[in-house]
Coordinates of C-alpha atoms in Angstrom, one line a residue:
X1 CA 22.7 -110.4 -17.7
X2 CA 26.4 -108.7 -17.9
X3 CA 26.2 -107.2 -21.3
X4 CA 23.0 -105.2 -21.1
X5 CA 24.4 -103.6 -18.0
X6 CA 27.5 -102.6 -20.0
X7 CA 25.2 -101.4 -22.9
X8 CA 23.3 -99.2 -20.4
X9 CA 27.3 -97.6 -19.7
X10 CA 27.7 -97.3 -22.9
X11 CA 25.0 -95.8 -23.9
X12 CA 25.1 -93.3 -21.2
X13 CA 29.0 -92.3 -21.4
X14 CA 29.8 -92.9 -25.1
X15 CA 32.1 -90.5 -27.5
X16 CA 33.0 -90.0 -30.5
X17 CA 35.1 -92.5 -31.2
X18 CA 38.1 -93.3 -33.2
X19 CA 36.9 -94.1 -37.1
X20 CA 34.0 -92.8 -39.0
X21 CA 30.8 -93.8 -37.5
X22 CA 32.3 -95.5 -34.3
X23 CA 31.4 -94.6 -30.7
X24 CA 33.8 -95.7 -27.9
X25 CA 33.7 -95.7 -24.2
X26 CA 37.0 -96.3 -22.4
X27 CA 37.4 -96.8 -18.4
X28 CA 39.8 -93.8 -18.2
X29 CA 36.5 -91.6 -19.5
X30 CA 35.0 -93.0 -17.2
X31 CA 37.0 -91.9 -14.6
X32 CA 37.6 -88.4 -16.3
X33 CA 33.6 -87.5 -16.2
X34 CA 33.2 -88.4 -12.4
X35 CA 31.9 -91.9 -13.0
X36 CA 34.2 -93.8 -11.9
X37 CA 32.0 -96.5 -10.3
X38 CA 30.7 -97.4 -13.7
X39 CA 34.7 -99.2 -14.1
X40 CA 32.9 -102.0 -11.3
X41 CA 30.3 -103.6 -13.6
X42 CA 33.6 -104.6 -16.2
X43 CA 36.0 -106.2 -13.5
X44 CA 34.4 -109.6 -13.5
X45 CA 34.5 -110.6 -17.1
X46 CA 37.8 -108.4 -17.6
X47 CA 39.3 -110.9 -14.9
X48 CA 37.5 -114.0 -16.9
X49 CA 38.8 -112.8 -20.4
X50 CA 42.2 -113.1 -19.4
X51 CA 42.3 -115.8 -17.6
X52 CA 41.1 -117.4 -21.0
X53 CA 43.5 -115.6 -23.4
X54 CA 46.4 -116.6 -20.6
X55 CA 45.4 -120.0 -20.5
X56 CA 44.8 -120.6 -24.1
X57 CA 47.4 -119.4 -25.5
X58 CA 50.4 -120.9 -22.4
X59 CA 51.2 -117.4 -21.4
X60 CA 49.8 -117.7 -17.2
X61 CA 50.1 -114.5 -15.4
X62 CA 52.7 -113.2 -18.2
X63 CA 50.1 -110.8 -19.5
X64 CA 49.1 -107.1 -18.7
X65 CA 46.1 -105.6 -20.5
X66 CA 46.6 -102.8 -22.6
X67 CA 43.2 -101.9 -22.9
X68 CA 40.1 -102.3 -22.3
X69 CA 37.0 -100.3 -23.8
X70 CA 33.2 -100.8 -25.0
X71 CA 32.7 -100.0 -28.7
X72 CA 30.1 -99.5 -30.9
X73 CA 29.8 -99.2 -34.5
X74 CA 26.4 -97.7 -36.2
X75 CA 25.5 -97.3 -40.1
X76 CA 28.0 -96.7 -42.3
X77 CA 30.9 -98.6 -40.7
X78 CA 33.5 -100.6 -41.5
X79 CA 36.5 -101.4 -41.9
X80 CA 38.8 -103.9 -44.1
X81 CA 41.5 -105.9 -43.7
X82 CA 43.8 -105.6 -40.9
X83 CA 45.7 -106.3 -37.7
X84 CA 45.5 -105.6 -34.3
X85 CA 49.0 -103.7 -34.2
X86 CA 49.0 -102.3 -37.4
X87 CA 51.1 -98.9 -35.7
X88 CA 54.1 -98.6 -34.6
X89 CA 52.3 -96.7 -31.5
X90 CA 50.2 -100.4 -31.4
X91 CA 53.5 -103.1 -31.2
X92 CA 52.9 -103.8 -27.8
X93 CA 49.2 -105.4 -28.6
X94 CA 50.0 -109.5 -28.2
X95 CA 46.7 -110.9 -27.9
X96 CA 43.2 -109.5 -28.6
X97 CA 39.4 -110.6 -27.1
X98 CA 36.6 -109.3 -28.5
X99 CA 33.1 -110.0 -26.5
X100 CA 30.1 -109.3 -28.1
X101 CA 27.6 -107.2 -26.0
X102 CA 24.7 -107.8 -29.0
X103 CA 23.6 -110.4 -31.5
X104 CA 23.5 -110.2 -35.9
X105 CA 19.8 -109.4 -37.1
X106 CA 18.3 -109.2 -33.9
X107 CA 20.1 -105.9 -32.9
X108 CA 21.7 -104.8 -36.1
X109 CA 22.7 -106.1 -39.6
X110 CA 26.1 -105.9 -41.4
X111 CA 28.5 -106.4 -38.7
X112 CA 29.5 -109.7 -39.7
X113 CA 33.3 -110.1 -38.5
X114 CA 36.1 -112.4 -41.2
X115 CA 39.0 -113.9 -40.8
X116 CA 41.2 -114.2 -44.0
X117 CA 42.8 -117.3 -43.1
X118 CA 42.2 -120.1 -40.9
X119 CA 38.8 -121.5 -39.4
X120 CA 36.2 -120.2 -39.1
X121 CA 36.5 -117.7 -41.9
X122 CA 33.5 -115.6 -40.8
X123 CA 32.1 -114.7 -37.0
X124 CA 28.1 -113.9 -36.9
X125 CA 28.4 -111.8 -33.2
X126 CA 26.0 -112.9 -30.7
X127 CA 25.0 -111.3 -27.2
X128 CA 27.8 -113.0 -24.4
X129 CA 30.7 -114.5 -27.4
X130 CA 33.5 -113.8 -27.4
X131 CA 36.7 -113.9 -30.2
X132 CA 40.1 -114.4 -28.6
X133 CA 43.2 -114.2 -31.1
X134 CA 46.3 -113.2 -31.9
X135 CA 47.1 -109.1 -32.9
X136 CA 49.6 -109.6 -35.2
X137 CA 49.7 -111.0 -39.0
X138 CA 48.2 -114.4 -38.4
X139 CA 44.9 -113.0 -37.1
X140 CA 44.3 -110.5 -40.6
X141 CA 40.9 -109.5 -40.1
X142 CA 38.2 -107.2 -41.3
X143 CA 33.9 -106.2 -40.3
X144 CA 31.3 -105.8 -43.0
X145 CA 29.6 -102.3 -43.4
X146 CA 27.3 -101.4 -40.5
X147 CA 23.9 -101.7 -42.5
X148 CA 21.2 -100.4 -39.8
X149 CA 21.5 -100.5 -35.5
X150 CA 24.5 -100.4 -33.3
X151 CA 27.1 -103.5 -33.2
X152 CA 28.7 -103.1 -29.9
X153 CA 31.2 -105.2 -28.3
X154 CA 33.8 -105.0 -25.1
X155 CA 37.3 -104.7 -26.6
X156 CA 40.3 -105.8 -24.3
X157 CA 44.0 -106.1 -26.0
X158 CA 47.0 -107.9 -23.8
X159 CA 50.4 -107.3 -23.9
X160 CA 53.6 -109.4 -22.7
X161 CA 55.4 -106.1 -22.0
X162 CA 54.0 -104.3 -18.3
X163 CA 55.0 -101.0 -19.2
X164 CA 51.8 -100.2 -21.5
X165 CA 49.5 -102.0 -18.3
X166 CA 46.6 -100.1 -18.2
X167 CA 45.9 -101.0 -14.7
X168 CA 48.9 -98.7 -13.7
X169 CA 47.5 -95.7 -15.2
X170 CA 43.8 -96.6 -13.8
X171 CA 44.7 -96.7 -10.4
X172 CA 46.9 -93.2 -10.5
X173 CA 44.0 -91.8 -12.2
X174 CA 41.6 -93.5 -9.2
X175 CA 44.2 -92.2 -6.5
X176 CA 43.9 -88.7 -7.0
X177 CA 40.1 -88.6 -7.7
X178 CA 38.7 -90.8 -5.2
X179 CA 38.5 -89.9 -1.2
X180 CA 40.8 -92.3 0.9
X181 CA 37.9 -93.4 3.4
X182 CA 34.9 -95.2 2.2
X183 CA 33.2 -93.5 5.3
X184 CA 31.9 -90.8 3.6
X185 CA 30.9 -90.9 -0.5
X186 CA 30.1 -87.4 -1.4
X187 CA 27.1 -86.4 -3.6
X188 CA 29.5 -84.8 -6.0
X189 CA 31.3 -88.1 -6.9
X190 CA 27.8 -90.0 -7.6
X191 CA 27.2 -86.8 -10.7
X192 CA 28.7 -87.2 -13.7
X193 CA 30.4 -84.2 -15.4
X194 CA 30.9 -84.1 -19.3
X195 CA 34.0 -83.7 -21.2
X196 CA 34.6 -81.3 -23.8
X197 CA 31.6 -81.0 -26.6
X198 CA 33.8 -81.9 -29.4
X199 CA 34.1 -85.1 -28.1
X200 CA 30.3 -85.7 -28.0
X201 CA 29.6 -84.1 -31.3
X202 CA 29.6 -86.2 -34.4
X203 CA 28.7 -85.0 -37.9
X204 CA 29.9 -87.0 -40.8
X205 CA 31.3 -84.3 -42.8
X206 CA 33.7 -82.4 -41.0
X207 CA 33.9 -79.3 -43.2
X208 CA 30.0 -78.5 -41.9
X209 CA 30.6 -79.4 -38.7
X210 CA 28.8 -76.8 -37.0
X211 CA 25.5 -76.5 -39.6
X212 CA 25.1 -80.6 -38.9
X213 CA 25.1 -83.6 -37.2
X214 CA 24.2 -83.7 -33.7
X215 CA 25.5 -83.8 -30.1
X216 CA 25.4 -87.9 -29.2
X217 CA 24.1 -87.2 -25.6
X218 CA 21.1 -85.4 -26.4
X219 CA 20.9 -87.5 -29.4
X220 CA 20.3 -90.6 -27.4
X221 CA 18.2 -88.5 -25.0
X222 CA 15.7 -87.8 -28.3
X223 CA 15.9 -91.2 -30.1
X224 CA 14.6 -92.5 -26.6
X225 CA 11.4 -90.2 -26.7
X226 CA 12.7 -87.8 -24.0
X227 CA 13.2 -83.9 -25.0
X228 CA 15.4 -81.9 -22.6
X229 CA 14.3 -78.4 -21.3
X230 CA 16.9 -75.5 -19.4
X231 CA 15.7 -73.0 -17.0
X232 CA 18.0 -70.4 -18.0
X233 CA 15.9 -67.4 -19.8
X234 CA 18.0 -66.8 -22.7
X235 CA 19.5 -69.6 -24.8
X236 CA 22.3 -69.0 -26.7
X237 CA 23.9 -70.5 -29.9
X238 CA 27.3 -69.0 -28.6
X239 CA 27.6 -71.1 -25.5
X240 CA 25.9 -74.1 -26.2
X241 CA 28.3 -76.8 -25.0
X242 CA 28.2 -74.9 -21.3
X243 CA 24.6 -75.2 -21.2
X244 CA 24.9 -79.1 -21.4
X245 CA 27.1 -78.7 -18.6
X246 CA 24.0 -76.7 -16.1
X247 CA 20.8 -78.6 -14.8
X248 CA 18.7 -79.7 -16.9
X249 CA 15.0 -81.0 -17.2
X250 CA 13.4 -84.1 -18.8
X251 CA 10.0 -83.6 -21.0
X252 CA 8.1 -86.2 -22.9
X253 CA 4.8 -85.6 -25.0
X254 CA 4.5 -81.6 -23.6
X255 CA 4.7 -83.0 -19.9
X256 CA 7.6 -81.6 -17.8
X257 CA 9.7 -83.9 -15.2
X258 CA 10.0 -81.7 -12.7
X259 CA 13.4 -82.6 -11.3
X260 CA 16.4 -81.2 -11.8
X261 CA 19.7 -83.2 -13.6
X262 CA 23.2 -81.6 -12.9
X263 CA 24.1 -81.7 -16.8
X264 CA 23.2 -83.5 -19.7
X265 CA 25.2 -86.6 -18.8
X266 CA 23.1 -87.6 -15.4
X267 CA 20.1 -86.8 -17.6
X268 CA 21.3 -89.1 -19.8
X269 CA 22.4 -91.6 -17.3
X270 CA 18.6 -91.5 -16.0
X271 CA 17.3 -92.0 -19.5
X272 CA 19.3 -95.3 -20.2
X273 CA 19.0 -96.6 -16.9
X274 CA 15.0 -96.6 -17.0
X275 CA 15.7 -98.4 -20.6
X276 CA 17.7 -100.6 -19.2
X277 CA 16.2 -101.5 -15.6
X278 CA 12.7 -100.1 -15.6
X279 CA 10.4 -100.7 -12.3
X280 CA 7.1 -100.9 -10.8
X281 CA 6.3 -98.3 -8.1
X282 CA 4.2 -99.1 -4.9
X283 CA 2.1 -95.6 -5.2
X284 CA 1.9 -94.8 -8.8
X285 CA -0.5 -91.4 -8.4
X286 CA 1.4 -89.8 -5.5
X287 CA 4.5 -90.1 -8.0
X288 CA 3.0 -88.5 -10.3
X289 CA 1.1 -85.4 -8.9
X290 CA 4.5 -85.3 -7.3
X291 CA 7.1 -85.1 -10.1
X292 CA 5.6 -83.8 -13.3
X293 CA 3.5 -80.8 -15.0
X294 CA 2.2 -80.0 -18.4
X295 CA 4.6 -77.6 -20.5
X296 CA 3.3 -74.0 -21.2
X297 CA 3.8 -72.7 -24.6
X298 CA 6.9 -70.7 -24.1
X299 CA 8.3 -74.2 -22.1
X300 CA 7.6 -76.4 -25.0
X301 CA 9.6 -73.5 -27.6
X302 CA 12.2 -73.9 -25.5
X303 CA 12.1 -77.1 -25.9
X304 CA 12.0 -77.2 -29.9
X305 CA 14.9 -74.6 -29.7
X306 CA 17.1 -77.2 -27.4
X307 CA 16.2 -79.8 -29.9
X308 CA 16.8 -77.7 -33.1
X309 CA 20.2 -76.2 -31.5
X310 CA 21.8 -80.0 -30.4
X311 CA 20.6 -82.6 -32.9
X312 CA 20.5 -80.3 -35.9
X313 CA 20.4 -83.8 -37.9
X314 CA 17.1 -85.8 -36.9
X315 CA 17.0 -88.6 -39.7
X316 CA 20.9 -88.9 -39.0
X317 CA 20.4 -89.4 -35.0
X318 CA 17.6 -92.1 -35.5
X319 CA 19.5 -93.8 -38.3
X320 CA 22.5 -93.8 -35.6
X321 CA 21.2 -94.8 -32.4
X322 CA 17.3 -95.9 -33.2
X323 CA 16.3 -99.1 -31.4
X324 CA 13.2 -100.7 -31.3
X325 CA 13.5 -101.4 -28.0
X326 CA 13.1 -97.7 -26.9
X327 CA 9.8 -97.6 -28.9
X328 CA 8.1 -100.8 -27.4
X329 CA 9.1 -99.7 -23.9
X330 CA 5.5 -98.8 -22.3
X331 CA 6.6 -95.1 -20.8
X332 CA 5.1 -94.4 -17.6
X333 CA 6.0 -90.9 -15.4
X334 CA 5.3 -92.8 -12.2
X335 CA 7.7 -95.4 -13.2
X336 CA 9.9 -92.8 -14.3
X337 CA 10.6 -91.4 -11.0
X338 CA 11.4 -94.8 -9.3
X339 CA 13.8 -95.1 -11.9
X340 CA 15.6 -92.0 -11.3
X341 CA 15.6 -93.0 -7.5
X342 CA 16.8 -96.3 -8.1
X343 CA 20.0 -94.9 -10.0
X344 CA 20.9 -93.2 -7.3
X345 CA 21.1 -96.7 -5.3
X346 CA 23.2 -98.1 -8.1
X347 CA 25.4 -95.3 -8.3
X348 CA 25.8 -95.6 -4.5
X349 CA 26.4 -99.2 -3.8
X350 CA 28.9 -99.0 -7.1
X351 CA 30.4 -96.0 -5.5
X352 CA 30.7 -97.6 -1.7
X353 CA 32.5 -101.1 -3.9
X354 CA 34.7 -99.1 -5.5
X355 CA 36.0 -97.2 -2.7
X356 CA 36.7 -100.7 -0.3
X357 CA 38.5 -102.2 -3.3
X358 CA 41.1 -99.2 -4.4
X359 CA 43.5 -99.7 -1.3
X360 CA 44.1 -103.1 -2.3
X361 CA 44.3 -102.1 -6.2
X362 CA 46.8 -99.5 -4.9
X363 CA 48.9 -102.2 -2.8
X364 CA 48.7 -105.1 -5.7
X365 CA 49.2 -102.6 -8.9
X366 CA 46.3 -104.7 -10.3
X367 CA 42.8 -103.8 -11.1
X368 CA 40.4 -106.7 -9.9
X369 CA 36.9 -108.1 -8.3
X370 CA 37.6 -107.9 -4.9
X371 CA 35.9 -110.3 -2.5
X372 CA 35.0 -107.6 0.2

């Protein structure tokens, strides 16, 4: 289902969000971190929601997409009564569409959506359901505190003012970062590059930023049952953010996966892709012998040091990102190895579609699902 693919993208790429205990993934961030191909899975639902909003409010061909993003609310997040245009810099937002990507009671507790006036007063999030409403004071709304789990939505805002068209800005960013031809998709284009470390460091108490909290990329890896390992001889706390931008390996239960990932984002994508897709290897023993080894005592010590360095509050990380689906997922290194290869094929397929679509987008200055 499309919401499971978007969940994979968010859990692979999200940064600290705009409110406490909220995490976000924007299309511009995907481009900036060298993962522009991950825009492609958004296109069909993005086009469909725009059509539905225009049709419902009788403004066909009048609207521009002002913002598209994945937003997750974790334990402790909430927001009181407000409108979506409640700041001077948000007055260009005229309509809102919120597509729920997981389900209340199944994936999270709390987080019910309430309208102050009108009917229905309460919306119970269900994967695939959509709420559409005006962004002004006709639709004052709130979201209850999240008690458990991670509530994930695809949020879109639309504007009658084309000066705030998100597509124009995104096409400009893509044009600066993409090759001019689809004849050669370079390997480097398929490898993500982390943004600055402060975009990934989560700490509920800003005054204790250095002493507590966690890097959200590492936290998601650890909560999924993996560890990170660096081949660097010396680990220094002074340059830990640089360490995550260097090649890393993954470990699990004292077993080291010998393939190197280009950085922590690449490793995280591999973990989340495996949790999303999984796969069945044809030659499990051959794969197993080729790709894994037992950690030495020295390597185990380094794994433990890295965990203490990047996840200072392990209990908090589990409260924020714990997912029972990870615990129930029966792990197999051979299956994981094939999944890593499948991730590369998946990225390459999306990259090819993006490169072929970009000329059409540049001509029309609209990002849409092209028929290729």
